[in-house]
mmCIF file of C-alpha atoms in Angstrom:
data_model
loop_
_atom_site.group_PDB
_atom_site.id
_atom_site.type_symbol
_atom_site.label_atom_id
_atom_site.label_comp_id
_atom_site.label_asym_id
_atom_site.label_seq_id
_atom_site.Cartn_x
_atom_site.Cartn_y
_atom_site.Cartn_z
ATOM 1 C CA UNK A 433 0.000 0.000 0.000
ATOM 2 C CA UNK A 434 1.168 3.638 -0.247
ATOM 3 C CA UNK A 435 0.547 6.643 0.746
ATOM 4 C CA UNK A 436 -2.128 7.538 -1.970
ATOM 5 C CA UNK A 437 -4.178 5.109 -0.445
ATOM 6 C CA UNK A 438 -4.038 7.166 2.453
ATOM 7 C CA UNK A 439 -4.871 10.036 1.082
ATOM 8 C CA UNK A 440 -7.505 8.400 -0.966
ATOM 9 C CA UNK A 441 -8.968 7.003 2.172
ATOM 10 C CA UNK A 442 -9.240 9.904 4.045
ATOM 11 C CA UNK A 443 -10.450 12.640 1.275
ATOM 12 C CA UNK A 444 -13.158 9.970 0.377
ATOM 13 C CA UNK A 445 -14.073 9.363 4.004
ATOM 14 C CA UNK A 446 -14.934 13.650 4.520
ATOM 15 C CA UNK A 447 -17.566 13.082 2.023
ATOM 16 C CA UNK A 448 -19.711 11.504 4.460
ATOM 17 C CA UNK A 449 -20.279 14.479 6.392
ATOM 18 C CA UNK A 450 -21.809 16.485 3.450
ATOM 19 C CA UNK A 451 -24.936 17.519 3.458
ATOM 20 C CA UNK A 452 -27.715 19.220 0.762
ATOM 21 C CA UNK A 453 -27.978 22.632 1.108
ATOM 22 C CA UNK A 454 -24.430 23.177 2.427
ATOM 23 C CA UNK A 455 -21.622 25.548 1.477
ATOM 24 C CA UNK A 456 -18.342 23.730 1.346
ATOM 25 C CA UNK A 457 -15.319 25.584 1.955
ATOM 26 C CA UNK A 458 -12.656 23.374 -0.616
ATOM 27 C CA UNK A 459 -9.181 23.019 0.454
ATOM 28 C CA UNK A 460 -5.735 22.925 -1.671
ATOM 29 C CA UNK A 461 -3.831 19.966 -2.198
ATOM 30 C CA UNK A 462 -3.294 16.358 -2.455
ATOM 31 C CA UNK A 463 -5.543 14.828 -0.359
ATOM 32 C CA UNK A 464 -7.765 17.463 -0.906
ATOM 33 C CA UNK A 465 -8.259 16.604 -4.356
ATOM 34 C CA UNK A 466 -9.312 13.420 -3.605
ATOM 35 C CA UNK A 467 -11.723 15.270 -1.550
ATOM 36 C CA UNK A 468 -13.183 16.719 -4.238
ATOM 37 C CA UNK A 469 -12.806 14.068 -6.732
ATOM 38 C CA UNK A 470 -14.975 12.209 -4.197
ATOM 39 C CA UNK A 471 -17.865 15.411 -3.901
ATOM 40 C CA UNK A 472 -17.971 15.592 -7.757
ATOM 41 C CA UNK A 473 -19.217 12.128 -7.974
ATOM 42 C CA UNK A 474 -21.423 12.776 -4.773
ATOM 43 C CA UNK A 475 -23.227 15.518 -6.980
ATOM 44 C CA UNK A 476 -23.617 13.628 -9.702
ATOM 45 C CA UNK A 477 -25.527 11.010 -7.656
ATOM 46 C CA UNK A 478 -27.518 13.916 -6.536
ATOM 47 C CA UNK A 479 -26.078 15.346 -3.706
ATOM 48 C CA UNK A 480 -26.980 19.202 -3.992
ATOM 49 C CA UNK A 481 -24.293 21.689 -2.433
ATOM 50 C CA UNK A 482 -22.092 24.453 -3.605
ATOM 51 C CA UNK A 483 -18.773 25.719 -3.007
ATOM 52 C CA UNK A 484 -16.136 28.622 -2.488
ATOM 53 C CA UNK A 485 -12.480 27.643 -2.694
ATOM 54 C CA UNK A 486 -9.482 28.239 -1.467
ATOM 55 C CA UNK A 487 -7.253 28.534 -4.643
ATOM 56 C CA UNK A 488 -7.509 28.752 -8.411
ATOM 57 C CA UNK A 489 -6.629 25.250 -8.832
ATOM 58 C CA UNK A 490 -9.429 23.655 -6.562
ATOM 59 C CA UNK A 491 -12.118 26.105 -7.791
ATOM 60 C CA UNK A 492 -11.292 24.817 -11.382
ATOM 61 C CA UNK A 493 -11.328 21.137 -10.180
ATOM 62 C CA UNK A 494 -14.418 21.979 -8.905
ATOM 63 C CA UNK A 495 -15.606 23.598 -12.025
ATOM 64 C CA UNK A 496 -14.640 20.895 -14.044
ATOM 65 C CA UNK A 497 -17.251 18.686 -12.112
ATOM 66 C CA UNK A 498 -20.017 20.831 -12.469
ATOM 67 C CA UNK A 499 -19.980 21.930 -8.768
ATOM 68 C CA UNK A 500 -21.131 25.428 -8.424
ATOM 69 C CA UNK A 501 -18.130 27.384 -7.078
ATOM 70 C CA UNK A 502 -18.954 30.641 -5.487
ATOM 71 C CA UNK A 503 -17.584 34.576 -5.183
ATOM 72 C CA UNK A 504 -15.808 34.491 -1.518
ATOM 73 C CA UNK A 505 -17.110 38.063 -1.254
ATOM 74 C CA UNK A 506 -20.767 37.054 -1.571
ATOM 75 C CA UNK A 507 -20.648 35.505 1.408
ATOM 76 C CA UNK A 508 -20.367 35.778 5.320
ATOM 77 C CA UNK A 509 -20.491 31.748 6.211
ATOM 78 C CA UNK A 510 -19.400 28.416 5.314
ATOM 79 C CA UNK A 511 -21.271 25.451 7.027
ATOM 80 C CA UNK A 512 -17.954 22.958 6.342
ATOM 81 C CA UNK A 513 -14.681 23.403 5.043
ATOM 82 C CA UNK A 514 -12.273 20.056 3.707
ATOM 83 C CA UNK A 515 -8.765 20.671 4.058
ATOM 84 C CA UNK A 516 -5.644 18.835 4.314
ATOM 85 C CA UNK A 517 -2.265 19.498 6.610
ATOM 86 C CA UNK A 518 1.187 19.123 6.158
ATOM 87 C CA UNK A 519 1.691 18.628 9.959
ATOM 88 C CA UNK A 520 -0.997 18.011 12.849
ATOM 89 C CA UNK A 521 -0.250 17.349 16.654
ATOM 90 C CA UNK A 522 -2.121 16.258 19.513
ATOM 91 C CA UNK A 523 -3.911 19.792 20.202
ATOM 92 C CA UNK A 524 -4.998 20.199 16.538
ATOM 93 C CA UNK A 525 -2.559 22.843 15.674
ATOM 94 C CA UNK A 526 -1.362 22.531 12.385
ATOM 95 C CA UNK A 527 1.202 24.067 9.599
ATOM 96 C CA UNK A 528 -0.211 24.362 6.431
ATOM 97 C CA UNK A 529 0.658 26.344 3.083
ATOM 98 C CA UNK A 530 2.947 23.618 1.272
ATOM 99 C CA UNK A 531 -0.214 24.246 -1.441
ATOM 100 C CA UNK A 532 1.009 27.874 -1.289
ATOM 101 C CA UNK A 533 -2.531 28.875 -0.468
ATOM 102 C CA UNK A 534 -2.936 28.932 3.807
ATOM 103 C CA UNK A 535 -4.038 32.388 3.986
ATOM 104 C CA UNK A 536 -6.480 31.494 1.740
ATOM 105 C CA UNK A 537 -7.443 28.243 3.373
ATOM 106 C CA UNK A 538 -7.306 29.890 6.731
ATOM 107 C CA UNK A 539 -9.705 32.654 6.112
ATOM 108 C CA UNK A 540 -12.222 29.661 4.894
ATOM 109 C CA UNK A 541 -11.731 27.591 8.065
ATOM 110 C CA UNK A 542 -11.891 30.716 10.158
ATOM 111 C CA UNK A 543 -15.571 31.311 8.313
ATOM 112 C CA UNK A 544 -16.704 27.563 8.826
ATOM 113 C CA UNK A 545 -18.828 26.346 11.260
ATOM 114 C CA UNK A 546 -16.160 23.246 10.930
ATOM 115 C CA UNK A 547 -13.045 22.235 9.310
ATOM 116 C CA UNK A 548 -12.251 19.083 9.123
ATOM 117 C CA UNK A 549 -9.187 18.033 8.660
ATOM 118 C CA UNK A 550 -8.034 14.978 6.245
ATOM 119 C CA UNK A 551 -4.504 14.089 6.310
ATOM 120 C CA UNK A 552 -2.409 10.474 5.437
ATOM 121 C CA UNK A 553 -0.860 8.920 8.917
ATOM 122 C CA UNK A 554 2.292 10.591 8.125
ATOM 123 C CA UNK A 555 1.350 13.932 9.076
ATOM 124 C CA UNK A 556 1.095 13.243 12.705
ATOM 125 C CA UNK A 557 3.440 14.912 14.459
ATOM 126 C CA UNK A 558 5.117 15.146 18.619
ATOM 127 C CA UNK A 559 5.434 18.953 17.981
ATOM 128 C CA UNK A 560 5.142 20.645 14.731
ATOM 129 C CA UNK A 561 7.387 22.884 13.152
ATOM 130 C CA UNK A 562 9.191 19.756 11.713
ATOM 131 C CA UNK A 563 8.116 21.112 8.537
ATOM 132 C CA UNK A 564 8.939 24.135 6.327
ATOM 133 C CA UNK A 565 6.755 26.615 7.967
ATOM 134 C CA UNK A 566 5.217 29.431 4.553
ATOM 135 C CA UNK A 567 4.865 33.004 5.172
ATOM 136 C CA UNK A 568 2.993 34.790 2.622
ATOM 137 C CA UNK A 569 4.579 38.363 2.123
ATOM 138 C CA UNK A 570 3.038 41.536 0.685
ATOM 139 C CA UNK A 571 4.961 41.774 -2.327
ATOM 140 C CA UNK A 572 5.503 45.633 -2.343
ATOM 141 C CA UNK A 573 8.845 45.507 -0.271
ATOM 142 C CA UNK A 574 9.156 41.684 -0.072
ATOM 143 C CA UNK A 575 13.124 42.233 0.598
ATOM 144 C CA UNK A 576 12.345 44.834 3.080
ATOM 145 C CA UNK A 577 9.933 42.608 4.806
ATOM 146 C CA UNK A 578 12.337 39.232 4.713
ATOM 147 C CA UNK A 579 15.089 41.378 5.768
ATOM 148 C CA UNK A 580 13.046 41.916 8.771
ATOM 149 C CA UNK A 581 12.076 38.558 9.217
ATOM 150 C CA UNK A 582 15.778 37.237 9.296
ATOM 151 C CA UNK A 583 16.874 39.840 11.535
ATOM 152 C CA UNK A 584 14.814 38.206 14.449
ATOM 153 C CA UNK A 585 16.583 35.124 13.762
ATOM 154 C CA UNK A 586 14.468 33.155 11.638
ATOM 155 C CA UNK A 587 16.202 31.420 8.752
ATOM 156 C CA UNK A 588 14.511 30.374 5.343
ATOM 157 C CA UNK A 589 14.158 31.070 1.271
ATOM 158 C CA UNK A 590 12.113 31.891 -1.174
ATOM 159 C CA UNK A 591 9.928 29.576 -2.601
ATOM 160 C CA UNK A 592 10.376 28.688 -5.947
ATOM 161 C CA UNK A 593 7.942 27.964 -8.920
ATOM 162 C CA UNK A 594 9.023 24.967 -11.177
ATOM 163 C CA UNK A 595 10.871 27.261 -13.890
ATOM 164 C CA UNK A 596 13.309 28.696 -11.020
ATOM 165 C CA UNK A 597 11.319 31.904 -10.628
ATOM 166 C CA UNK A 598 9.820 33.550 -7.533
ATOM 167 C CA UNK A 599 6.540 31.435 -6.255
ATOM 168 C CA UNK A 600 3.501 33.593 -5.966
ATOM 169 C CA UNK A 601 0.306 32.890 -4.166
ATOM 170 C CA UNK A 602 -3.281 33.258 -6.225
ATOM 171 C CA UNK A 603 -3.079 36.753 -4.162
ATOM 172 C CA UNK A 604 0.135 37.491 -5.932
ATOM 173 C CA UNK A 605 2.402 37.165 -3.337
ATOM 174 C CA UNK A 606 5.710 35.841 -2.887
ATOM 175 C CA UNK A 607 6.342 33.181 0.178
ATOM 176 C CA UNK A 608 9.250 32.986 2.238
ATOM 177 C CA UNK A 609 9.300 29.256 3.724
ATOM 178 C CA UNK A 610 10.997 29.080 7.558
ATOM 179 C CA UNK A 611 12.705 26.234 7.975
ATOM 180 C CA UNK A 612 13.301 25.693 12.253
ATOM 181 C CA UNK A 613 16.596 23.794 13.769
ATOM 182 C CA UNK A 614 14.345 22.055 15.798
ATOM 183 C CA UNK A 615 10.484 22.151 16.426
ATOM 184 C CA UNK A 616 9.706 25.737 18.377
ATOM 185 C CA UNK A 617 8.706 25.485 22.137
ATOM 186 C CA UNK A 618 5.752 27.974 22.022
ATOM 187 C CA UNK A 619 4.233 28.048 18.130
ATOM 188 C CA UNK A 620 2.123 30.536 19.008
ATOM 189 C CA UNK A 621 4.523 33.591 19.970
ATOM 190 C CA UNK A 622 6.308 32.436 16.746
ATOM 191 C CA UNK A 623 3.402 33.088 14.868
ATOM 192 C CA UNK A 624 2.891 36.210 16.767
ATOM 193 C CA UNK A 625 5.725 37.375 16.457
ATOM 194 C CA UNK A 626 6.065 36.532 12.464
ATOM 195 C CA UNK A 627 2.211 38.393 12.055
ATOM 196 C CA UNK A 628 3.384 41.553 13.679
ATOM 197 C CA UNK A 629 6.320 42.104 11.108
ATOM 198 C CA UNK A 630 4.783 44.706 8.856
ATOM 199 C CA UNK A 631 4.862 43.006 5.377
ATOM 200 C CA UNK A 632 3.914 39.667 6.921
ATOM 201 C CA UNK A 633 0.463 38.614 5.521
ATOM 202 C CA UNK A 634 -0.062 35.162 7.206
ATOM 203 C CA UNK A 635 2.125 32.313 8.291
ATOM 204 C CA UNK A 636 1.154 28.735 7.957
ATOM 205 C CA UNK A 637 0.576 27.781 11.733
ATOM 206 C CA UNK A 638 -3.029 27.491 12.414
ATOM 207 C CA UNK A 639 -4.477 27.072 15.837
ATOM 208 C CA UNK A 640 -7.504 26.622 16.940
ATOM 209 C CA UNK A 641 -9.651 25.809 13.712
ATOM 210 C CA UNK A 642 -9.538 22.447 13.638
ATOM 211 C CA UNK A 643 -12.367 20.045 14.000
ATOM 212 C CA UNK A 644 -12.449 16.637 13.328
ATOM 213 C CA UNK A 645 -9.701 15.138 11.966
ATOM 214 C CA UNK A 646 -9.496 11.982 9.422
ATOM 215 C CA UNK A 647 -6.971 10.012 9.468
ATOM 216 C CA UNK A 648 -5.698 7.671 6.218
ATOM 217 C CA UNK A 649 -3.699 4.759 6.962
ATOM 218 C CA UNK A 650 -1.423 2.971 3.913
ATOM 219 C CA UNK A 651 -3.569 -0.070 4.689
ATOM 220 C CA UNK A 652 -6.708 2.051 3.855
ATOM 221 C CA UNK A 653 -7.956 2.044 6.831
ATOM 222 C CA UNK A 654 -9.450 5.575 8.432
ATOM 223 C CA UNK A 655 -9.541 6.890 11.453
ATOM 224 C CA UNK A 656 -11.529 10.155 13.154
ATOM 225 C CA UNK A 657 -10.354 12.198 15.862
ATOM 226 C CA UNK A 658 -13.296 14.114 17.129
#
């Protein structure tokens, strides 16, 4: 078994808790795709929902199986949001952005009633911050505003698109990805600290918006944290 499996298993498994009538909030991402790939075929058995995403790519998945995928800014509420992780701990806190798209996906889960989480086994973590941790950047100054970030100690790059040039977010933004020694004490003042550097748009560390979370195993077996 691999890892897809996991994935598979857990995206497919979310589907479950779908309802007529809802808006689903649509996460970015691997297993999130399978997420979707699972709600398209929902619909098309009848189940009757519609959606707001949290990047260009999902909304076009989403599209592309005749789910209605609405304007952000024509609404106040999501009922559920679907979204993956690249690392989750005990307490639910959780670093997301490998996607490139966790302010995005953070201002959906903040606007959900729920977000559930759907991640493979191997995205359970002790402590998190083993991970890259993203910070989106305002890209008027984006030097400035790393230069700032380094200066407090924190050590990282640019991400990178596949031709070599500067990443940027579906809000045009570049991201500079943190990579830690060893997984931070107290995530929280990190991201505190990181979100009160003018420039800084979001970081990746979310806290406090999680749900339930399913778990994929390789053997396709799921599991739910509530």
């Amino acid at each position: 078994m691999t890892l897809e499996v996991a994935k598979e298993a857990a995206g497919h498994r979310a589907v479950r808790f779908i309802e007529d009538d809802m808006i689903v909030g649509l996460g970015t991402g691997s297993t999130a795709c399978y997420f979707i790939d699972a709600l398209i075929e929902k619909c098309q058995q009848g189940l009757k929902i519609e959606a707001v995403a949290s990047s260009e790519a999902s909304a076009s998945k989403a599209r592309d199986g005749r789910i209605r995928v609405l304007d952000i800014n024509a609404i106040t509420q999501v009922d559920i949001t679907v979204d993956g992780a690249d690392e989750i701990d005990q307490q639910k806190r959780m670093i997301k952005g490998g996607g490139g798209a966790h302010t995005r996906e953070k201002i959906l889960a903040a606007a959900s009633k729920e977000m559930i989480v759907v991640v493979d086994e191997t995205k359970l973590v002790n402590s998190i911050g083993q991970t890259k941790l993203p910070v989106e950047i305002l890209h008027y100054g984006s030097p400035i505003t790393r230069n700032r970030i380094e200066r407090q100690g924190y050590k990282g790059q640019w991400r990178l698109a596949k031709d070599g040039s500067i990443f940027l977010t579906d809000n045009g933004n570049p991201i500079f990805d943190i990579y830690f020694d060893f997984p931070p004490p107290f995530p929280e003042e990190d991201h505190e600290r990181l979100l009160n550097t003018l420039g800084v748009i979001d970081t990746g560390f979310f806290f406090n918006l999680a749900g339930r979370v399913i778990i994929g195993h390789t053997d396709g077996r799921v599991t739910i944290q509530t």
